[in-house]
Coordinates of C-alpha atoms in Angstrom, one line a residue:
M12 CA 114.5 108.6 60.1
N13 CA 116.9 106.4 58.6
Q14 CA 116.9 103.0 60.3
S15 CA 119.6 101.4 61.7
S16 CA 120.6 98.1 61.5
S17 CA 120.6 97.6 65.3
G18 CA 116.9 97.8 65.4
L19 CA 117.9 101.7 66.4
K20 CA 115.2 104.3 64.7
S21 CA 118.4 106.0 64.3
D22 CA 122.1 105.9 65.5
N23 CA 121.7 109.4 66.6
I24 CA 119.7 108.0 69.1
P25 CA 121.6 108.3 72.6
T26 CA 121.8 104.5 74.5
I27 CA 120.0 104.4 76.9
S28 CA 119.9 101.1 80.0
L29 CA 116.8 98.9 79.6
W30 CA 117.6 98.6 83.1
L31 CA 117.2 101.8 83.9
L32 CA 113.5 102.3 81.7
A33 CA 112.7 99.4 83.2
S34 CA 113.5 100.0 87.1
I35 CA 111.4 103.4 86.4
M36 CA 108.0 101.8 85.1
G37 CA 108.1 99.4 87.6
T38 CA 108.5 102.2 89.5
G39 CA 105.1 103.2 88.6
F40 CA 103.4 100.3 89.1
L41 CA 105.1 99.5 92.6
G42 CA 102.4 101.9 93.7
I43 CA 99.3 99.3 93.0
T44 CA 101.8 96.2 93.7
I45 CA 103.1 97.2 97.3
I46 CA 99.4 98.2 98.6
S47 CA 97.9 94.5 97.5
P48 CA 98.9 92.2 100.5
A49 CA 98.0 95.3 103.0
L50 CA 94.3 96.3 102.2
G51 CA 93.6 93.9 104.2
T52 CA 95.2 95.6 107.4
I53 CA 93.9 99.1 106.2
T54 CA 90.1 98.0 106.0
S55 CA 91.1 96.6 109.9
Y56 CA 92.7 100.1 110.7
F57 CA 90.2 102.3 109.4
E58 CA 87.3 100.1 110.6
T59 CA 85.9 100.4 107.1
S60 CA 84.4 98.1 104.4
E61 CA 86.5 95.6 101.6
E62 CA 84.2 98.1 98.9
E63 CA 85.6 101.0 100.3
A64 CA 89.1 100.1 100.1
Q65 CA 89.3 99.5 96.6
L66 CA 88.7 103.3 96.4
L67 CA 92.5 103.1 97.2
L68 CA 92.7 101.6 94.0
S69 CA 90.4 102.8 91.9
G70 CA 90.9 106.7 92.7
F71 CA 94.8 105.5 91.7
F72 CA 93.4 103.7 88.3
L73 CA 90.8 106.8 87.8
S74 CA 93.3 109.5 88.0
M75 CA 96.0 106.7 85.9
A76 CA 94.5 106.7 83.1
I77 CA 93.5 110.6 82.6
A78 CA 96.6 111.9 83.3
Q79 CA 97.9 109.7 80.7
L80 CA 95.7 111.7 78.2
I81 CA 97.7 114.9 78.6
Y82 CA 101.3 113.7 79.6
G83 CA 101.6 111.7 76.3
P84 CA 100.5 114.4 73.7
L85 CA 102.4 117.7 76.2
S86 CA 105.4 115.7 76.3
D87 CA 105.1 115.6 71.6
L88 CA 105.4 118.9 72.7
Y89 CA 107.7 119.6 74.7
G90 CA 109.5 116.1 75.0
R91 CA 109.7 113.5 77.4
R92 CA 112.3 114.2 80.1
P93 CA 110.2 117.1 81.8
F94 CA 107.1 115.3 82.4
L95 CA 108.8 112.0 83.5
L96 CA 110.6 114.4 86.2
M97 CA 107.4 115.3 87.0
G98 CA 105.9 112.4 87.1
L99 CA 108.3 111.3 90.2
V100 CA 108.0 114.2 92.5
L101 CA 104.4 113.6 92.3
F102 CA 104.4 109.8 93.0
S103 CA 107.4 111.2 95.7
L104 CA 105.0 113.5 97.2
G105 CA 102.2 111.3 97.4
G106 CA 103.9 108.6 99.5
L107 CA 104.5 111.0 101.8
L108 CA 101.4 112.0 102.5
A109 CA 99.6 108.9 102.4
G110 CA 102.7 107.6 105.0
F111 CA 101.3 110.3 107.4
S112 CA 97.8 110.2 106.7
P113 CA 95.5 110.3 108.9
S114 CA 92.1 108.7 107.8
M115 CA 91.1 107.0 105.1
E116 CA 89.8 110.0 103.1
M117 CA 92.9 111.3 103.1
L118 CA 94.4 108.5 102.4
V119 CA 92.5 108.0 99.0
S120 CA 93.9 112.0 98.4
A121 CA 97.1 110.8 98.3
R122 CA 96.4 108.0 96.5
I123 CA 95.1 109.9 93.2
I124 CA 98.3 112.3 93.8
Q125 CA 100.8 108.4 93.3
G126 CA 98.0 107.7 90.5
L127 CA 98.7 111.1 88.9
G128 CA 102.9 110.4 89.1
A129 CA 102.6 107.0 87.9
A130 CA 100.5 107.9 84.8
A131 CA 103.8 109.9 83.6
I132 CA 106.2 107.4 84.8
V133 CA 104.1 104.6 82.4
S134 CA 103.0 106.7 79.6
I135 CA 106.4 108.1 79.1
V136 CA 108.8 105.9 79.7
R137 CA 106.1 103.2 76.8
V138 CA 106.6 106.3 74.1
I139 CA 110.7 106.3 74.9
I140 CA 110.8 102.8 74.1
N141 CA 109.2 103.3 70.6
D142 CA 111.2 107.2 70.6
I143 CA 114.4 104.6 70.5
Y144 CA 113.4 101.2 68.1
D145 CA 111.9 100.2 65.4
R146 CA 108.2 97.5 65.4
L147 CA 109.6 94.3 66.5
E148 CA 113.1 95.6 67.9
G149 CA 110.9 97.3 70.0
A150 CA 108.3 94.4 71.0
S151 CA 111.3 92.5 71.7
A152 CA 113.0 96.0 73.7
F153 CA 109.8 95.7 75.3
A154 CA 109.5 92.2 76.6
L155 CA 112.8 92.5 77.7
M156 CA 111.9 95.7 79.7
S157 CA 108.8 94.3 81.4
M158 CA 111.0 91.0 82.0
I159 CA 113.2 92.9 84.2
M160 CA 110.2 95.4 85.3
S161 CA 108.8 92.0 86.8
T162 CA 111.4 91.9 89.3
V163 CA 109.9 95.2 91.2
P164 CA 106.0 93.8 91.9
I165 CA 108.0 90.2 93.1
I166 CA 109.3 92.1 95.4
S167 CA 106.8 94.6 96.2
F168 CA 104.7 91.6 96.7
V169 CA 106.6 90.2 99.1
F170 CA 108.0 93.0 101.2
G171 CA 105.3 95.2 100.9
G172 CA 103.4 91.7 103.2
L173 CA 106.7 91.9 105.6
I174 CA 106.2 95.2 106.2
C175 CA 102.6 95.1 106.3
D176 CA 103.3 92.8 109.1
L177 CA 106.4 94.4 110.9
I178 CA 105.6 97.6 111.4
G179 CA 102.2 98.5 109.7
W180 CA 100.7 99.3 106.7
R181 CA 102.0 103.4 106.5
G182 CA 105.6 101.9 106.1
T183 CA 104.5 100.4 102.5
M184 CA 103.7 104.0 101.6
F185 CA 107.1 105.6 102.7
L186 CA 108.8 102.6 100.9
I187 CA 106.7 104.4 97.9
F188 CA 108.3 108.1 98.8
T189 CA 111.5 106.3 98.6
S190 CA 111.9 104.2 96.0
G191 CA 110.3 107.9 94.1
L192 CA 112.9 109.8 95.1
L193 CA 116.2 108.0 94.4
L194 CA 115.3 107.3 91.4
L195 CA 114.3 111.5 90.7
T196 CA 117.3 111.5 91.3
I197 CA 118.7 109.1 88.7
V198 CA 116.8 110.0 86.1
L199 CA 117.7 114.1 86.3
L200 CA 121.5 113.1 86.2
T201 CA 121.6 110.6 83.6
L202 CA 118.5 110.1 81.0
P203 CA 118.8 112.2 78.3
E204 CA 115.9 113.4 76.0
T205 CA 114.3 110.6 72.9
N206 CA 112.3 113.0 71.4
Y207 CA 113.9 114.7 68.8
K208 CA 110.8 115.4 66.5
I209 CA 109.2 118.0 69.3
N210 CA 106.5 119.7 67.0
K211 CA 106.6 123.8 67.7
N212 CA 103.5 124.4 66.2
F213 CA 101.2 121.9 69.0
H214 CA 97.6 123.2 69.2
F215 CA 95.4 121.2 71.5
I216 CA 93.0 121.1 68.6
T217 CA 95.5 119.2 66.9
V218 CA 95.7 116.8 70.1
F219 CA 92.0 116.5 69.6
N220 CA 92.8 115.8 65.8
D221 CA 95.0 113.2 66.3
Y222 CA 92.7 111.2 68.7
I223 CA 90.1 110.8 66.4
I224 CA 92.0 109.6 63.6
L225 CA 93.6 106.9 66.5
I226 CA 90.2 105.7 67.6
K227 CA 88.9 105.8 63.7
N228 CA 92.4 103.7 62.7
K229 CA 91.0 99.7 63.0
K230 CA 94.8 97.9 63.2
F231 CA 95.8 100.7 66.5
I232 CA 91.8 100.7 68.6
A233 CA 91.9 96.2 68.1
F234 CA 95.8 96.7 69.1
M235 CA 94.4 99.2 72.8
V236 CA 91.9 96.7 73.3
S237 CA 93.8 93.6 73.3
S238 CA 96.1 95.2 75.3
S239 CA 94.1 97.0 78.3
S240 CA 91.5 93.9 78.5
C241 CA 94.6 91.6 79.3
A242 CA 95.7 94.7 81.7
G243 CA 92.8 95.0 83.1
I244 CA 92.6 91.5 84.0
F245 CA 95.6 92.1 86.9
F246 CA 94.7 95.3 88.2
T247 CA 91.1 93.7 88.9
M248 CA 91.9 90.9 90.4
V249 CA 94.9 92.8 92.3
G250 CA 91.6 95.0 94.4
F251 CA 89.7 91.3 95.3
I252 CA 91.9 88.4 95.4
S253 CA 93.6 89.8 98.5
F254 CA 90.6 89.7 100.6
E255 CA 89.8 86.0 99.4
Y256 CA 93.7 84.4 100.8
S257 CA 92.2 86.4 103.7
R258 CA 89.3 84.2 103.6
I259 CA 91.4 80.7 103.5
G260 CA 93.7 82.2 106.5
E261 CA 96.5 83.8 105.0
T262 CA 98.7 86.7 106.7
A263 CA 99.1 89.9 104.6
S264 CA 103.2 88.4 104.6
E265 CA 101.9 84.7 102.8
I266 CA 99.8 87.3 100.4
G267 CA 103.0 88.8 99.1
F268 CA 104.2 85.4 98.8
W269 CA 102.0 83.9 96.9
F270 CA 101.1 87.0 94.7
M271 CA 104.8 87.4 93.8
L272 CA 104.1 84.3 91.6
N273 CA 102.7 86.6 89.1
P274 CA 104.7 88.3 88.4
C275 CA 106.7 85.7 87.6
G276 CA 105.4 84.2 84.8
Y277 CA 105.3 87.8 83.8
I278 CA 109.1 87.5 83.4
L279 CA 108.8 84.1 81.8
G280 CA 106.2 85.4 79.8
N281 CA 107.9 88.0 78.4
Y282 CA 111.1 86.1 78.0
I283 CA 109.8 84.2 75.2
T284 CA 108.6 86.6 73.8
K285 CA 111.9 88.6 73.8
R286 CA 113.2 85.6 71.7
Y287 CA 110.1 84.5 69.5
V288 CA 108.6 87.6 68.3
S289 CA 110.5 87.9 65.8
R290 CA 110.2 84.7 64.6
F291 CA 106.2 84.2 64.8
G292 CA 105.2 88.0 64.4
I293 CA 102.9 90.1 67.0
E294 CA 99.6 89.1 66.3
P295 CA 100.3 85.3 66.4
M296 CA 101.4 85.6 69.9
A297 CA 98.5 88.1 71.5
Q298 CA 95.6 85.9 69.6
F299 CA 98.0 82.9 72.1
G300 CA 98.5 84.5 74.9
G301 CA 94.7 85.7 74.8
C302 CA 93.3 82.4 74.9
M303 CA 95.9 81.6 77.9
C304 CA 94.4 84.3 79.7
L305 CA 91.1 83.1 79.5
V306 CA 92.6 79.4 80.8
S307 CA 94.1 80.6 84.0
V308 CA 91.5 82.4 85.3
V309 CA 89.1 80.2 84.3
S310 CA 91.2 77.7 86.7
L311 CA 90.3 80.4 89.5
L312 CA 87.6 79.2 89.8
L313 CA 88.7 75.6 90.3
P314 CA 89.1 75.8 94.6
W315 CA 85.0 76.9 94.5
V316 CA 84.0 73.8 92.5
L317 CA 86.7 71.3 94.3
D318 CA 86.1 72.8 97.8
L319 CA 90.0 73.2 98.0
N320 CA 90.7 76.2 99.9
H321 CA 94.5 76.4 99.8
P322 CA 96.1 79.3 98.4
F323 CA 98.7 77.0 95.9
I324 CA 95.7 76.9 93.6
L325 CA 95.3 80.3 93.0
S326 CA 98.3 81.3 93.1
M327 CA 99.3 78.7 90.2
S328 CA 96.5 80.3 87.8
G329 CA 98.1 83.8 89.1
M330 CA 101.4 82.1 87.7
L331 CA 99.8 81.0 84.8
L332 CA 98.5 84.3 84.4
G333 CA 101.4 86.5 84.0
F334 CA 103.3 84.0 81.7
A335 CA 100.2 84.9 79.5
S336 CA 100.2 88.3 79.8
G337 CA 103.7 88.0 78.8
F338 CA 103.1 86.9 75.5
V339 CA 99.6 89.4 75.0
I340 CA 100.7 92.9 77.0
A341 CA 104.5 93.9 75.3
N342 CA 103.1 92.2 71.8
T343 CA 100.0 94.3 71.4
T344 CA 101.4 98.0 73.7
I345 CA 103.7 97.9 70.7
G346 CA 101.4 97.4 67.4
A347 CA 99.3 100.0 69.0
M348 CA 102.1 102.9 69.6
S349 CA 103.5 101.4 65.6
S350 CA 100.2 102.1 64.0
A351 CA 99.7 105.1 65.1
G352 CA 102.8 106.8 63.4
D353 CA 104.3 109.9 64.6
S354 CA 101.1 110.5 67.5
S355 CA 103.3 107.6 69.4
G356 CA 102.6 110.2 72.4
N357 CA 99.0 109.9 72.1
A358 CA 98.8 106.4 71.7
S359 CA 100.7 106.1 74.3
G360 CA 98.5 108.2 76.5
I361 CA 95.5 106.1 75.4
V362 CA 96.6 103.0 76.0
G363 CA 97.7 103.7 79.0
A364 CA 94.2 105.5 80.2
A365 CA 92.4 102.0 78.8
Q366 CA 94.6 100.0 80.9
M367 CA 93.7 101.7 84.0
G368 CA 90.1 102.3 82.6
F369 CA 89.5 97.8 82.1
G370 CA 91.1 97.8 86.2
I371 CA 88.6 101.0 87.5
L372 CA 85.3 98.9 85.5
G373 CA 86.4 95.5 86.1
G374 CA 86.4 97.0 89.6
A375 CA 83.1 98.4 89.7
I376 CA 81.4 95.7 88.1
V377 CA 83.0 93.4 90.9
V378 CA 82.0 95.6 93.5
N379 CA 78.6 95.7 92.3
I380 CA 77.8 91.9 92.0
G381 CA 79.4 91.1 95.6
G382 CA 82.8 89.7 94.1
Y383 CA 84.2 90.9 97.2
D384 CA 82.0 88.5 100.0
H385 CA 81.6 85.9 96.2
F386 CA 84.6 84.7 94.7
E387 CA 83.8 83.5 92.0
R388 CA 81.8 85.8 91.2
G389 CA 84.5 88.3 90.5
V390 CA 86.0 85.6 88.5
L391 CA 83.5 85.6 86.1
V392 CA 84.5 89.4 85.5
L393 CA 88.1 88.1 85.5
I394 CA 86.6 85.9 82.3
A395 CA 85.0 89.0 80.2
L396 CA 88.0 90.5 79.6
S397 CA 90.3 87.4 79.1
S398 CA 87.3 86.8 76.1
I399 CA 87.5 90.5 75.0
S400 CA 91.4 89.7 74.7
I401 CA 91.3 86.6 72.7
V402 CA 88.7 88.7 70.3
F403 CA 91.0 92.2 69.8
S404 CA 94.3 90.0 68.7
T405 CA 92.1 88.1 66.7
I406 CA 91.4 91.0 65.2
S407 CA 94.1 92.8 64.9
R408 CA 95.8 89.4 63.5
R409 CA 93.0 89.6 60.7
L410 CA 93.4 93.1 59.7
K411 CA 97.4 92.8 59.2
K412 CA 95.9 89.8 56.6
T413 CA 93.9 92.8 54.5

């Protein structure tokens, strides 16, 4: 396609509102953020352990990770729109089933269905951005979309806690159902197809070969691991930090309030990325953001070291982490997909699966080392993830020079 002076890959591509794309992707992450303040309440309701409650997140993450590897290449064959619609249907259905779950086992199963839907939502929106924009403009657009999208977790953290306190945890699941159904209607009526390079000669062996090529692509791997380890920090943290807030004595609604400062920081970080990525470049901004991530997670140890058990300290560290993530995730995600060439659907699937995978791995390690009972042990996992992000963002910067 011919490059457009507007930063679009082609003047023939229809204009799509970033507000709409951000709302769609934000809905995919709603399944993660809205349940976090309610984890303690759900644990008490079903009389289960904190470790078993982790299944509500890890089950969601696992299905979301695996399914993204499938949706990406299939969207290269059949287009983006059908799988986005399918994802919204599954997401809504999972919310409805979760709201009526009579047992922990049923609730976990419903969360897995939600994850299958969220996988399509998130992976397809990422690749739509890559369909539309060139490399630098794509990073800028992704940053702007992330700023808009971040209002969803802000609202869901706060309202998730309030709904849990006022009408119970089931209300949070019905909100997932309602939001998915609303966006399903909007997408059905307004969103056009963006894949104009549909491959009619598709074979699954081709997908496998494309995955092998991507795995051998050093630039793609460097961007992907940097992005995924940074995202893994957040996905790991939301699984155990809510219990630390509960130990301090915070209610579900108060936990939601403190949690919302993380996406507030993410909005600011993405704003700076959008404004300055064309000046400084993707790789330097990602490397700087990785260093800030490390500082932010180390600062989570301050309450433990200084024996100051106040939620403000934890929330400020979370806000700094969100700010730093705004530098890393948008830049490295677009960097990974742009380095994949025409295999953007496959690349989107791998990046999304890896982001969830790092969250699953981090959560599992936290459980096994006793991070739910000993907060400082969980923080050590976050430190390890942020160190990985720094290493691979540094590698991506060096690869650019070669």
